Coordinates of C-alpha atoms in Angstrom, one line a residue:
Chain L
M1499 CA 0.1 -88.4 -96.8
T1500 CA 1.4 -91.5 -98.1
E1501 CA 5.1 -90.4 -97.6
Q1502 CA 6.5 -92.8 -95.0
S1503 CA 9.0 -91.5 -92.6
T1504 CA 12.1 -93.3 -91.9
S1505 CA 10.8 -95.9 -89.4
Q1506 CA 12.5 -96.6 -86.1
T1507 CA 11.6 -100.2 -85.3
I1508 CA 11.5 -100.6 -81.6
A1509 CA 11.5 -104.1 -80.3
V1510 CA 7.8 -104.4 -79.6
P1511 CA 6.5 -107.1 -81.8
E1512 CA 2.9 -106.1 -81.9
L1513 CA 3.6 -102.6 -83.3
S1514 CA 5.0 -102.2 -86.8
A1515 CA 5.7 -98.9 -88.6
D1516 CA 3.2 -99.6 -91.3
Q1517 CA 0.4 -99.5 -88.8
F1518 CA 1.0 -95.7 -88.4
V1519 CA 0.2 -92.9 -90.6
R1520 CA 1.9 -89.6 -90.2
V1521 CA -0.6 -86.8 -90.0
G1522 CA 2.0 -83.9 -90.0
V1523 CA 1.0 -80.3 -89.6
D1524 CA -1.2 -78.9 -92.4
E1525 CA -0.8 -75.3 -92.0
Q1526 CA -3.8 -74.4 -94.1
L1527 CA -6.0 -76.7 -92.1
S1528 CA -5.0 -75.2 -88.8
E1529 CA -5.7 -71.8 -90.1
Q1530 CA -9.2 -72.8 -91.0
L1531 CA -12.0 -71.7 -88.7
Q1532 CA -14.0 -74.4 -87.1
R1533 CA -17.2 -72.2 -86.8
P1534 CA -18.4 -69.7 -89.2
S1535 CA -17.3 -66.3 -87.9
I1536 CA -20.2 -64.2 -86.4
S1537 CA -20.1 -60.6 -87.1
Y1538 CA -21.3 -58.0 -84.4
W1539 CA -24.7 -57.7 -86.0
Q1540 CA -25.3 -61.4 -86.4
D1541 CA -24.2 -62.0 -82.8
G1542 CA -26.6 -59.2 -81.6
L1543 CA -29.5 -60.6 -83.7
R1544 CA -28.8 -64.2 -82.2
R1545 CA -29.0 -62.7 -78.7
L1546 CA -32.2 -60.7 -79.5
K1547 CA -33.9 -63.8 -81.0
K1548 CA -33.1 -65.7 -77.7
N1549 CA -34.9 -63.1 -75.8
R1550 CA -38.5 -64.2 -75.7
V1551 CA -39.9 -61.0 -74.2
A1552 CA -38.4 -58.8 -76.8
M1553 CA -39.5 -61.1 -79.7
L1554 CA -43.0 -61.2 -78.2
S1555 CA -43.0 -57.3 -78.2
L1556 CA -41.7 -57.3 -81.7
G1557 CA -44.6 -59.6 -82.7
L1558 CA -47.1 -57.5 -80.7
L1559 CA -45.8 -54.3 -82.5
A1560 CA -46.0 -55.9 -85.9
F1561 CA -49.6 -56.9 -85.1
I1562 CA -50.6 -53.4 -84.0
I1563 CA -49.0 -51.9 -87.1
L1564 CA -50.8 -54.3 -89.4
M1565 CA -54.0 -53.7 -87.7
C1566 CA -53.5 -49.9 -88.0
I1567 CA -53.0 -50.3 -91.8
F1568 CA -55.6 -52.9 -92.6
A1569 CA -58.3 -52.8 -90.0
P1570 CA -59.8 -49.5 -91.1
L1571 CA -60.1 -50.9 -94.7
L1572 CA -61.7 -54.1 -93.7
Y1573 CA -63.9 -53.1 -90.7
P1574 CA -67.5 -52.3 -91.8
H1575 CA -67.9 -49.1 -89.6
P1576 CA -65.9 -46.0 -90.6
F1577 CA -64.2 -44.1 -87.8
D1578 CA -66.4 -40.9 -88.2
E1579 CA -69.7 -42.8 -88.7
Q1580 CA -72.2 -41.6 -86.1
N1581 CA -75.0 -43.7 -84.6
I1582 CA -76.8 -41.1 -82.6
D1583 CA -79.5 -43.6 -81.2
M1584 CA -76.8 -45.8 -79.7
T1585 CA -74.3 -43.3 -78.0
N1586 CA -72.2 -44.6 -75.2
Q1587 CA -73.2 -48.3 -76.0
G1588 CA -70.9 -50.9 -74.4
P1589 CA -69.1 -53.6 -76.4
T1590 CA -71.4 -55.7 -78.6
W1591 CA -70.8 -58.2 -81.4
Q1592 CA -71.6 -55.5 -83.8
H1593 CA -69.3 -52.8 -82.3
I1594 CA -66.7 -54.9 -80.5
F1595 CA -65.2 -52.1 -78.4
G1596 CA -68.5 -50.1 -78.1
L1597 CA -69.5 -46.6 -79.1
D1598 CA -68.4 -43.3 -77.8
D1599 CA -70.5 -40.3 -76.6
L1600 CA -71.1 -39.3 -80.2
G1601 CA -71.9 -42.7 -81.3
R1602 CA -68.7 -43.5 -83.1
D1603 CA -67.3 -46.9 -83.3
I1604 CA -64.4 -47.2 -80.7
F1605 CA -62.8 -50.2 -82.6
A1606 CA -62.6 -48.2 -85.9
R1607 CA -61.2 -45.3 -84.0
I1608 CA -58.7 -47.1 -82.2
W1609 CA -56.8 -48.0 -85.3
I1610 CA -57.2 -44.7 -87.0
G1611 CA -55.9 -43.1 -83.8
G1612 CA -53.2 -45.6 -83.8
R1613 CA -52.1 -44.5 -87.3
V1614 CA -51.7 -41.0 -85.9
S1615 CA -50.0 -41.9 -82.7
L1616 CA -47.6 -44.3 -84.4
A1617 CA -46.8 -42.0 -87.2
I1618 CA -46.1 -39.2 -84.7
G1619 CA -43.8 -41.6 -82.9
V1620 CA -41.9 -42.9 -85.8
V1621 CA -41.6 -39.7 -87.7
G1622 CA -40.6 -37.8 -84.7
A1623 CA -38.0 -40.4 -83.8
L1624 CA -36.6 -40.4 -87.4
V1625 CA -36.3 -36.6 -87.6
S1626 CA -34.6 -36.5 -84.2
L1627 CA -32.4 -39.4 -85.2
L1628 CA -31.3 -37.6 -88.4
V1629 CA -30.7 -34.2 -86.8
G1630 CA -29.1 -35.7 -83.7
V1631 CA -26.7 -38.0 -85.5
L1632 CA -25.6 -35.4 -88.0
Y1633 CA -25.2 -32.7 -85.3
G1634 CA -23.5 -34.9 -82.8
G1635 CA -21.4 -36.5 -85.6
I1636 CA -20.1 -33.2 -86.9
S1637 CA -19.4 -31.8 -83.6
G1638 CA -17.5 -34.8 -82.4
Y1639 CA -15.5 -35.3 -85.6
F1640 CA -14.4 -31.9 -86.1
G1641 CA -13.7 -31.1 -82.4
G1642 CA -12.2 -28.0 -81.3
L1643 CA -13.9 -24.7 -81.6
V1644 CA -16.8 -26.2 -83.8
D1645 CA -17.4 -28.6 -81.1
D1646 CA -17.4 -26.1 -78.4
I1647 CA -19.9 -23.7 -80.1
M1648 CA -22.1 -26.6 -81.2
M1649 CA -22.2 -28.1 -77.6
R1650 CA -22.9 -24.6 -76.1
I1651 CA -26.0 -24.4 -78.2
V1652 CA -27.1 -27.9 -77.2
E1653 CA -26.7 -26.9 -73.5
I1654 CA -28.9 -24.0 -74.0
L1655 CA -31.6 -26.1 -75.7
V1656 CA -31.5 -28.8 -73.1
G1657 CA -32.3 -26.3 -70.5
I1658 CA -35.6 -25.4 -72.2
P1659 CA -38.5 -27.3 -70.7
Y1660 CA -40.0 -29.2 -73.7
M1661 CA -43.5 -29.3 -72.5
V1662 CA -43.5 -25.5 -72.5
V1663 CA -41.9 -25.3 -76.0
V1664 CA -44.5 -27.7 -77.4
I1665 CA -47.3 -25.6 -76.0
I1666 CA -45.9 -22.3 -77.1
V1667 CA -45.3 -23.7 -80.7
S1668 CA -48.7 -25.1 -80.9
V1669 CA -50.1 -21.7 -79.9
F1670 CA -48.0 -20.1 -82.5
L1671 CA -48.5 -22.5 -85.3
G1672 CA -52.0 -23.6 -84.5
K1673 CA -53.1 -26.9 -83.2
G1674 CA -52.6 -30.0 -85.3
M1675 CA -50.2 -32.7 -86.3
T1676 CA -47.6 -30.7 -88.1
S1677 CA -47.1 -28.1 -85.5
L1678 CA -47.1 -31.0 -82.8
L1679 CA -44.3 -32.8 -84.7
L1680 CA -42.3 -29.6 -85.2
A1681 CA -42.6 -28.7 -81.5
L1682 CA -41.6 -32.2 -80.4
C1683 CA -38.7 -32.4 -82.7
M1684 CA -37.3 -29.0 -81.7
T1685 CA -35.7 -30.2 -78.4
S1686 CA -35.9 -34.0 -78.7
W1687 CA -32.7 -34.5 -80.8
T1688 CA -30.3 -33.1 -78.2
G1689 CA -29.9 -36.2 -76.2
L1690 CA -28.9 -38.3 -79.2
A1691 CA -26.6 -35.5 -80.4
R1692 CA -24.8 -35.7 -77.1
L1693 CA -24.5 -39.5 -77.1
V1694 CA -23.2 -39.5 -80.8
R1695 CA -20.7 -36.8 -80.1
G1696 CA -19.3 -38.7 -77.0
Q1697 CA -19.1 -41.9 -78.9
V1698 CA -17.4 -40.3 -82.0
L1699 CA -14.9 -38.4 -79.8
Q1700 CA -14.0 -41.7 -78.1
L1701 CA -13.7 -43.6 -81.4
K1702 CA -11.6 -41.0 -82.9
E1703 CA -8.9 -41.6 -80.4
S1704 CA -9.1 -45.4 -80.7
E1705 CA -6.1 -47.4 -82.1
Y1706 CA -7.9 -49.0 -85.1
V1707 CA -9.0 -45.5 -86.4
M1708 CA -5.5 -44.3 -85.9
A1709 CA -4.1 -47.4 -87.8
A1710 CA -6.7 -46.5 -90.7
K1711 CA -5.4 -43.1 -90.8
V1712 CA -1.8 -44.1 -90.9
L1713 CA -2.6 -46.4 -93.7
G1714 CA -4.0 -43.5 -95.6
T1715 CA -7.7 -44.1 -95.4
S1716 CA -9.7 -41.2 -96.5
S1717 CA -12.0 -39.3 -94.1
Y1718 CA -15.0 -40.5 -95.9
K1719 CA -14.1 -44.1 -95.5
I1720 CA -13.2 -43.7 -91.9
I1721 CA -16.6 -42.1 -91.2
T1722 CA -18.6 -44.8 -93.2
R1723 CA -16.5 -47.8 -92.3
H1724 CA -15.6 -47.3 -88.7
L1725 CA -17.4 -44.3 -87.0
I1726 CA -21.0 -45.0 -88.3
P1727 CA -21.1 -48.8 -87.9
N1728 CA -19.8 -48.4 -84.3
T1729 CA -22.2 -45.8 -83.2
M1730 CA -25.1 -47.6 -85.0
S1731 CA -26.1 -49.8 -81.9
L1732 CA -26.3 -46.8 -79.7
I1733 CA -28.5 -45.0 -82.3
I1734 CA -30.8 -47.9 -82.8
I1735 CA -31.3 -48.4 -79.1
N1736 CA -31.9 -44.6 -78.5
T1737 CA -34.4 -44.5 -81.3
T1738 CA -36.4 -47.4 -80.0
F1739 CA -36.7 -45.8 -76.7
S1740 CA -37.5 -42.3 -78.2
I1741 CA -40.5 -43.6 -80.2
P1742 CA -42.6 -44.3 -77.0
G1743 CA -41.4 -40.9 -75.8
F1744 CA -43.0 -39.2 -78.6
I1745 CA -46.2 -41.3 -78.4
F1746 CA -46.4 -40.3 -74.7
A1747 CA -45.9 -36.6 -75.4
E1748 CA -48.5 -36.7 -78.1
A1749 CA -50.9 -38.4 -75.8
F1750 CA -50.3 -35.8 -73.0
L1751 CA -50.9 -32.8 -75.4
S1752 CA -54.0 -34.4 -77.0
F1753 CA -55.3 -35.1 -73.6
L1754 CA -54.9 -31.3 -72.6
G1755 CA -56.5 -30.4 -75.9
M1756 CA -53.5 -29.1 -77.5
G1757 CA -52.6 -31.9 -79.9
I1758 CA -54.7 -33.6 -82.5
Q1759 CA -57.9 -32.0 -83.3
P1760 CA -61.3 -33.6 -84.3
P1761 CA -62.3 -35.1 -86.7
L1762 CA -58.9 -36.7 -86.7
T1763 CA -58.1 -38.6 -83.5
S1764 CA -55.3 -40.3 -81.6
W1765 CA -55.0 -42.6 -78.6
G1766 CA -54.4 -39.6 -76.4
A1767 CA -57.4 -37.6 -77.7
M1768 CA -59.6 -40.6 -77.4
A1769 CA -58.5 -41.1 -73.8
S1770 CA -59.3 -37.5 -73.2
L1771 CA -62.8 -37.9 -74.4
G1772 CA -63.1 -41.2 -72.5
Q1773 CA -62.0 -39.8 -69.2
Q1774 CA -64.9 -37.5 -69.3
Q1775 CA -67.2 -40.3 -69.6
M1776 CA -65.5 -42.6 -67.4
A1777 CA -67.8 -42.6 -64.4
Y1778 CA -70.5 -44.4 -66.4
Y1779 CA -69.0 -45.6 -69.6
P1780 CA -65.5 -46.8 -68.6
H1781 CA -65.0 -48.7 -71.8
E1782 CA -64.5 -45.4 -73.6
L1783 CA -61.4 -44.8 -71.6
I1784 CA -60.2 -48.4 -71.1
F1785 CA -59.8 -49.3 -74.8
P1786 CA -57.7 -46.4 -76.0
A1787 CA -55.7 -46.4 -72.7
L1788 CA -55.0 -50.1 -73.2
A1789 CA -53.8 -49.6 -76.8
L1790 CA -51.7 -46.8 -75.7
S1791 CA -50.1 -48.7 -72.8
V1792 CA -49.7 -52.0 -74.7
T1793 CA -47.9 -50.2 -77.4
M1794 CA -45.6 -48.3 -75.1
L1795 CA -44.9 -51.4 -73.2
A1796 CA -43.9 -53.3 -76.3
F1797 CA -41.6 -50.5 -77.4
N1798 CA -39.9 -50.3 -74.0
L1799 CA -39.4 -54.1 -73.7
L1800 CA -38.2 -54.3 -77.3
G1801 CA -35.8 -51.4 -76.4
D1802 CA -34.6 -53.2 -73.3
G1803 CA -34.0 -56.4 -75.5
L1804 CA -32.2 -54.4 -78.2
R1805 CA -30.0 -52.8 -75.5
D1806 CA -29.1 -56.2 -73.9
A1807 CA -28.3 -57.5 -77.3
F1808 CA -26.3 -54.6 -78.8
D1809 CA -25.0 -52.5 -76.2
P1810 CA -21.3 -53.1 -76.1
K1811 CA -21.0 -52.2 -72.4
L1812 CA -23.7 -54.6 -71.4
R1813 CA -22.5 -57.4 -73.7
Q1814 CA -19.5 -58.7 -71.7
Chain X
M321 CA -15.8 -24.3 -58.1
L322 CA -16.9 -20.7 -58.0
K323 CA -16.2 -20.4 -61.6
Y324 CA -18.3 -23.5 -62.4
I325 CA -21.3 -22.1 -60.5
L326 CA -20.9 -18.8 -62.3
K327 CA -20.8 -20.6 -65.6
K328 CA -23.9 -22.5 -64.8
V329 CA -25.8 -19.3 -63.6
G330 CA -24.7 -17.8 -66.9
Y331 CA -26.3 -20.4 -68.8
L332 CA -29.4 -20.0 -66.7
V333 CA -29.6 -16.3 -67.7
V334 CA -28.9 -16.9 -71.3
T335 CA -31.3 -19.8 -71.7
L336 CA -34.1 -17.8 -69.9
W337 CA -33.4 -14.8 -72.1
I338 CA -33.7 -16.8 -75.2
I339 CA -36.9 -18.5 -74.1
L340 CA -38.6 -15.1 -73.1
T341 CA -37.5 -13.3 -76.3
A342 CA -38.6 -16.1 -78.5
T343 CA -41.9 -16.3 -76.7
F344 CA -42.4 -12.5 -76.7
F345 CA -42.0 -12.2 -80.5
M346 CA -44.1 -15.3 -81.1
M347 CA -46.9 -13.9 -79.0
Y348 CA -46.6 -10.6 -80.6
T349 CA -47.0 -12.0 -84.1
M350 CA -50.2 -13.7 -83.1
P351 CA -53.3 -12.5 -84.6
G352 CA -55.7 -10.5 -82.4
D353 CA -54.9 -8.4 -79.3
A354 CA -56.4 -7.2 -76.2
T355 CA -59.0 -5.1 -77.7
Q356 CA -60.5 -8.0 -79.7
S357 CA -60.2 -10.7 -77.2
S358 CA -63.4 -10.2 -75.1
M359 CA -65.8 -11.1 -78.1
K360 CA -67.5 -7.7 -78.0
V361 CA -66.8 -5.0 -80.6
L362 CA -65.3 -1.9 -78.9
P363 CA -65.7 1.6 -80.0
E364 CA -62.8 3.0 -81.9
A365 CA -61.9 5.4 -79.1
V366 CA -62.2 2.8 -76.3
A367 CA -60.0 0.4 -78.5
A368 CA -57.4 3.2 -78.9
N369 CA -57.4 4.0 -75.2
L370 CA -57.0 0.3 -74.3
K371 CA -54.1 0.0 -76.8
A372 CA -52.4 3.0 -75.3
K373 CA -52.9 1.6 -71.8
W374 CA -51.2 -1.7 -72.7
G375 CA -48.6 0.1 -74.8
L376 CA -49.8 -1.8 -78.0
D377 CA -49.6 1.4 -80.1
K378 CA -45.8 1.5 -79.8
P379 CA -43.5 -0.3 -82.1
V380 CA -42.6 -3.8 -81.2
G381 CA -39.0 -2.9 -80.3
E382 CA -40.1 -0.5 -77.8
Q383 CA -42.7 -2.9 -76.3
Y384 CA -40.0 -5.5 -75.9
V385 CA -37.7 -3.0 -74.0
I386 CA -40.7 -2.0 -71.8
Y387 CA -41.4 -5.7 -71.1
L388 CA -37.8 -6.4 -70.2
Q389 CA -37.7 -3.4 -68.0
N390 CA -40.8 -4.5 -66.1
L391 CA -39.6 -8.1 -65.9
L392 CA -36.4 -6.8 -64.2
Q393 CA -38.6 -5.1 -61.7
G394 CA -40.4 -8.3 -61.1
E395 CA -43.6 -7.4 -63.0
L396 CA -44.6 -10.2 -65.1
G397 CA -47.5 -8.7 -66.9
E398 CA -51.2 -8.3 -66.7
S399 CA -54.1 -10.4 -68.1
Y400 CA -56.1 -9.3 -71.2
T401 CA -59.0 -11.4 -70.5
T402 CA -59.4 -10.4 -66.8
P403 CA -58.2 -6.7 -66.6
G404 CA -56.5 -5.8 -63.4
L405 CA -55.4 -9.3 -62.7
T406 CA -51.5 -9.5 -62.8
A407 CA -49.5 -12.5 -63.4
N408 CA -47.8 -11.9 -60.1
T409 CA -51.0 -12.3 -58.3
I410 CA -51.9 -15.5 -60.2
I411 CA -48.5 -17.0 -59.4
E412 CA -48.8 -16.1 -55.8
Q413 CA -52.2 -17.6 -55.7
R414 CA -51.7 -20.7 -57.8
F415 CA -48.1 -21.7 -57.5
P416 CA -48.3 -23.1 -53.9
A417 CA -50.8 -25.8 -54.9
S418 CA -48.4 -26.8 -57.8
L419 CA -45.4 -26.7 -55.6
Q420 CA -46.9 -28.8 -52.9
L421 CA -48.1 -31.4 -55.4
G422 CA -44.7 -31.5 -57.1
L423 CA -42.7 -31.8 -53.9
Q424 CA -44.9 -34.5 -52.5
A425 CA -44.6 -36.4 -55.7
V426 CA -41.0 -36.1 -56.0
A427 CA -40.4 -37.1 -52.3
L428 CA -42.7 -40.1 -52.7
G429 CA -41.0 -41.1 -55.8
L430 CA -37.7 -40.8 -54.5
V431 CA -38.3 -42.7 -51.2
L432 CA -40.2 -45.6 -52.9
G433 CA -38.1 -45.7 -55.9
I434 CA -34.8 -45.8 -53.9
V435 CA -36.0 -48.4 -51.4
L436 CA -37.5 -50.6 -54.1
G437 CA -34.4 -50.3 -56.3
I438 CA -31.9 -51.2 -53.5
L439 CA -34.2 -54.1 -52.2
A440 CA -34.4 -55.4 -55.8
A441 CA -30.6 -55.2 -56.3
L442 CA -29.9 -56.9 -53.1
H443 CA -32.3 -59.7 -53.7
R444 CA -31.9 -60.5 -57.3
G445 CA -34.3 -63.0 -58.5
H446 CA -36.4 -62.8 -55.5
W447 CA -40.1 -61.7 -55.8
I448 CA -39.3 -58.2 -54.7
D449 CA -36.9 -57.9 -57.7
F450 CA -39.7 -59.0 -60.1
L451 CA -42.1 -56.6 -58.5
T452 CA -39.7 -53.7 -58.9
I453 CA -39.1 -54.6 -62.5
F454 CA -42.9 -54.9 -63.0
I455 CA -43.5 -51.5 -61.5
A456 CA -40.6 -49.8 -63.3
I457 CA -41.9 -51.1 -66.8
L458 CA -45.6 -50.4 -66.0
G459 CA -44.7 -47.0 -64.7
V460 CA -43.1 -45.9 -67.9
S461 CA -45.8 -47.5 -70.1
I462 CA -48.9 -46.3 -68.5
P463 CA -49.5 -42.5 -68.9
S464 CA -50.1 -40.7 -65.7
F465 CA -53.6 -39.6 -66.8
V466 CA -54.7 -43.1 -67.3
F467 CA -53.3 -44.0 -63.9
A468 CA -55.1 -41.1 -62.4
A469 CA -58.3 -42.0 -64.0
L470 CA -58.1 -45.5 -62.7
L471 CA -57.4 -44.3 -59.4
Q472 CA -60.4 -41.9 -59.4
K473 CA -62.6 -44.7 -60.7
Y474 CA -61.7 -47.5 -58.4
A475 CA -59.9 -45.9 -55.3
A476 CA -61.6 -42.7 -54.9
G477 CA -65.2 -42.1 -53.8
G478 CA -65.0 -43.5 -50.4
Y479 CA -62.4 -42.1 -48.0
F480 CA -60.5 -40.3 -50.8
P481 CA -62.4 -37.6 -52.6
I482 CA -62.5 -37.8 -56.4
V483 CA -61.5 -34.2 -57.0
G484 CA -60.5 -31.2 -54.9
W485 CA -57.7 -29.7 -53.1
V486 CA -56.8 -28.5 -49.6
T487 CA -56.8 -24.8 -48.4
S488 CA -53.8 -23.6 -46.5
G489 CA -55.6 -24.1 -43.1
S490 CA -56.6 -27.7 -43.5
S491 CA -55.9 -30.3 -40.9
L492 CA -53.3 -33.0 -41.6
A493 CA -55.9 -35.7 -42.0
D494 CA -57.5 -33.5 -44.8
Q495 CA -54.1 -32.8 -46.3
F496 CA -53.6 -36.5 -46.6
K497 CA -57.1 -37.2 -47.9
Y498 CA -57.0 -34.7 -50.6
T499 CA -53.5 -35.0 -51.8
A500 CA -52.8 -38.7 -51.5
L501 CA -54.2 -39.7 -54.9
P502 CA -52.9 -36.8 -57.0
T503 CA -49.5 -37.2 -55.5
L504 CA -49.5 -40.9 -56.3
S505 CA -50.5 -40.3 -59.9
A506 CA -47.9 -37.7 -60.3
A507 CA -45.3 -39.9 -58.7
I508 CA -45.8 -43.2 -60.5
G509 CA -43.4 -42.1 -63.4
G510 CA -40.7 -41.1 -60.8
I511 CA -41.1 -44.3 -58.8
A512 CA -40.5 -46.2 -62.1
T513 CA -37.5 -44.3 -63.2
Y514 CA -35.8 -44.2 -59.8
S515 CA -36.2 -47.7 -58.8
R516 CA -34.9 -48.9 -62.1
F517 CA -32.1 -46.6 -62.0
M518 CA -31.2 -47.4 -58.5
R519 CA -31.4 -51.1 -59.1
S520 CA -28.8 -51.0 -61.8
S521 CA -26.7 -48.4 -59.9
V522 CA -26.6 -50.8 -56.8
L523 CA -25.7 -53.7 -59.0
D524 CA -22.9 -51.8 -60.5
V525 CA -21.5 -50.8 -57.1
L526 CA -21.8 -54.4 -55.7
N527 CA -19.2 -55.5 -58.5
N528 CA -16.7 -53.1 -57.2
D529 CA -13.5 -54.4 -55.4
Y530 CA -14.0 -52.3 -52.5
I531 CA -17.1 -54.2 -51.6
L532 CA -15.2 -57.3 -51.6
L533 CA -12.5 -55.6 -49.4
A534 CA -15.2 -54.4 -47.0
R535 CA -16.6 -57.9 -46.8
S536 CA -13.2 -59.5 -46.2
K537 CA -12.7 -56.9 -43.4
G538 CA -15.5 -58.5 -41.7
L539 CA -18.0 -55.6 -41.9
S540 CA -21.7 -56.6 -41.4
R541 CA -24.0 -56.7 -44.3
F542 CA -25.9 -53.8 -43.1
Q543 CA -22.7 -51.7 -42.6
I544 CA -21.6 -52.6 -46.1
I545 CA -25.0 -51.5 -47.5
R546 CA -25.2 -48.2 -45.6
R547 CA -21.6 -47.1 -45.6
H548 CA -20.4 -48.4 -49.0
V549 CA -23.2 -49.3 -51.3
M550 CA -25.6 -46.6 -50.5
R551 CA -23.1 -43.7 -50.7
N552 CA -21.8 -44.7 -54.0
A553 CA -25.1 -45.8 -55.6
I554 CA -27.3 -42.9 -54.6
T555 CA -25.1 -40.0 -55.9
P556 CA -25.7 -40.6 -59.6
I557 CA -29.4 -40.5 -59.0
I558 CA -29.0 -36.7 -58.7
T559 CA -28.4 -36.4 -62.2
I560 CA -31.8 -37.9 -63.3
V561 CA -33.7 -36.2 -60.4
A562 CA -33.1 -32.8 -61.7
P563 CA -35.1 -33.0 -64.9
Q564 CA -37.7 -35.1 -63.1
I565 CA -38.1 -32.5 -60.3
A566 CA -38.5 -29.8 -62.7
G567 CA -40.9 -31.8 -64.8
V568 CA -43.1 -32.7 -61.9
V569 CA -43.1 -29.1 -60.5
T570 CA -44.0 -27.6 -63.8
G571 CA -45.5 -30.5 -65.7
S572 CA -48.4 -31.6 -63.6
F573 CA -50.7 -29.9 -66.0
V574 CA -52.6 -33.2 -66.6
I575 CA -52.9 -34.1 -63.0
E576 CA -54.0 -30.7 -61.9
R577 CA -56.7 -30.7 -64.5
M578 CA -58.0 -34.2 -63.6
F579 CA -58.1 -33.6 -59.9
S580 CA -59.3 -30.0 -60.2
I581 CA -56.4 -28.8 -58.4
P582 CA -56.2 -24.9 -58.4
G583 CA -52.4 -25.0 -59.5
L584 CA -50.5 -23.0 -62.0
G585 CA -50.3 -25.6 -64.5
R586 CA -54.0 -25.7 -64.8
Y587 CA -54.1 -22.0 -65.2
Y588 CA -51.4 -22.2 -67.9
V589 CA -53.4 -24.6 -69.9
D590 CA -56.5 -22.5 -69.4
S591 CA -54.7 -19.3 -70.6
V592 CA -53.4 -21.1 -73.6
N593 CA -56.8 -22.3 -74.6
G594 CA -58.2 -18.8 -73.8
R595 CA -55.3 -17.1 -75.8
D596 CA -54.4 -14.7 -73.0
Y597 CA -51.1 -13.7 -74.4
P598 CA -49.6 -11.8 -71.5
M599 CA -50.4 -14.6 -69.2
I600 CA -49.1 -17.3 -71.4
L601 CA -45.8 -15.3 -71.8
A602 CA -45.7 -14.7 -67.9
T603 CA -46.3 -18.3 -67.0
T604 CA -43.9 -19.6 -69.7
V605 CA -41.2 -17.4 -68.3
F606 CA -41.9 -18.4 -64.8
F607 CA -42.1 -22.2 -65.6
S608 CA -38.9 -22.0 -67.5
F609 CA -37.2 -20.2 -64.7
I610 CA -38.2 -22.8 -62.2
F611 CA -37.2 -25.6 -64.6
I612 CA -33.7 -24.2 -65.4
F613 CA -33.2 -23.1 -61.7
C614 CA -33.8 -26.8 -60.7
M615 CA -31.4 -28.0 -63.3
V616 CA -28.6 -25.7 -62.3
V617 CA -29.1 -26.4 -58.6
M618 CA -28.9 -30.1 -59.2
D619 CA -25.8 -29.7 -61.3
I620 CA -24.0 -27.8 -58.6
L621 CA -25.3 -30.2 -56.0
Y622 CA -23.9 -33.1 -57.9
A623 CA -20.6 -31.5 -58.1
L624 CA -20.6 -30.8 -54.4
V625 CA -21.6 -34.2 -53.4
D626 CA -19.4 -36.5 -55.7
P627 CA -15.8 -35.8 -55.2
R628 CA -14.8 -37.4 -58.5
V629 CA -17.1 -34.9 -60.4
R630 CA -15.7 -32.0 -58.3
K631 CA -12.1 -33.1 -59.0
G632 CA -13.0 -33.3 -62.7
I633 CA -14.2 -29.7 -62.7
I634 CA -11.3 -28.4 -60.7
E635 CA -9.0 -30.0 -63.2
G636 CA -10.9 -28.4 -66.1
K637 CA -12.4 -31.5 -67.6
K638 CA -16.0 -31.5 -68.7
A639 CA -18.3 -32.8 -66.0
R640 CA -20.4 -35.6 -67.4

């Protein structure tokens, strides 16, 4: 810095050479980044945090999940306790959501039912995520004959109406949570498998994967470094949307009497019971229906927010 | 094109065969059979006779072959719990109600959904846009049975009956009175899905250069919407209508139960709860056929309507 250049004194009396300092070009400084670099995930998270609706949904979901875990432990009335002399009672301070036709506390049952509904949603989504990603990934990565055969199988499975599959399987395995989950998982993974396959096929052809191959990167590293991170956003968005799908399907089947069986309950099963009492005791339908709808709403809005934040197509 | 259609029909046959075979063997392994289903203990000889009548004394392979032969002749089976009642009769009696409900629901969903979607996209930020988004979000978050229950509680009872269905000879006013609420409940999901899809589809199309060109040619706003926007935005909706139509026609189990509609969906649920195996099998096969048939028709229709897809098929690329 102190190195003075050969000064060219020009005939301007006010300015002299020693008033100037040569800055020069510092190559290291010009290479330095002005702002911290933001990775794809950080950027997505930042967008998500800005999205008020999505954050509110996230908070709501957290609240519902916490209530499902802790409310039954703290609330004084167990979900299967009967008060025969107070059946169909409306909301009171003692039973804040009222009692159902068998005198059971609806507030307590909402959270027990929520455990079942949410568990089915989350477990179902995770299973179909695992199967879908593996199936689609293998199919897309290997391509050729393997891909052909695997996709033919998917096309056949897609053609099967899932409601019918669920009903037939629950006839076959008996009603209950396991058969319900199994039946729901049987066909639900195909959509994700197709998505992942398409994405992997596309990525495989991209320049940076080719560059990685040319540089001698192993298959394992290509899969874990390039293919999986780049399909991750798709997978997360899809899974967020499939959770409410499972909750919906469970509610429908329980409503028809083919899902969760008493004494256990779920939001769908509670709504089914409430619907029969609806004419005179609407609170028995309204509270479970509200719990179901609010949860679905939150998942859908969160899914929308995630898509806006992470979907590469929408980000531009 | 013909090759494409044949391929699709081939899938239809294979899928249907897999479903009916799987269902047949699952039903076969279920405990209990026709002779035990009616709650009373039958004398040995009667039971043997009944078994012989239904072919239950034969090995399972033979039963399967007989079943397939009957099916190819259009005989779907006979009820255990109501002897003499064939599945064909039940479908003839029950399916029209399901079909009417399904078609009305799809039509209502499509019309309302498409109109709302287009209006929302053309007036972004306007109240109609917010209304559409609101309906779209609510429609996918509220199960149709809750919606139906709310309609029954608050909209029915006066002019609209709470439950019931029309007979074939009813007047038009009666038709409307009895079918309006069930149709609306069955359509709510469709309205939500279509309007949302249509909205983003129209927004997509509006960004294209040919819209800019049309505008600079001096076409009127209405002409642009009708000739350029609508045609391009509406074709992709066929891809999502297919599963929806099939779903509504076959899947109105809940609505049929709630409004006491004598449809096939309700009968299906009843036969499942009553463990009437031949009828479960028959209705499963029938529902699956309708479902797959709708999907295949829609696939072919899509290829016919959209020149880009048609070209893709002819050039041997995969239609997506």
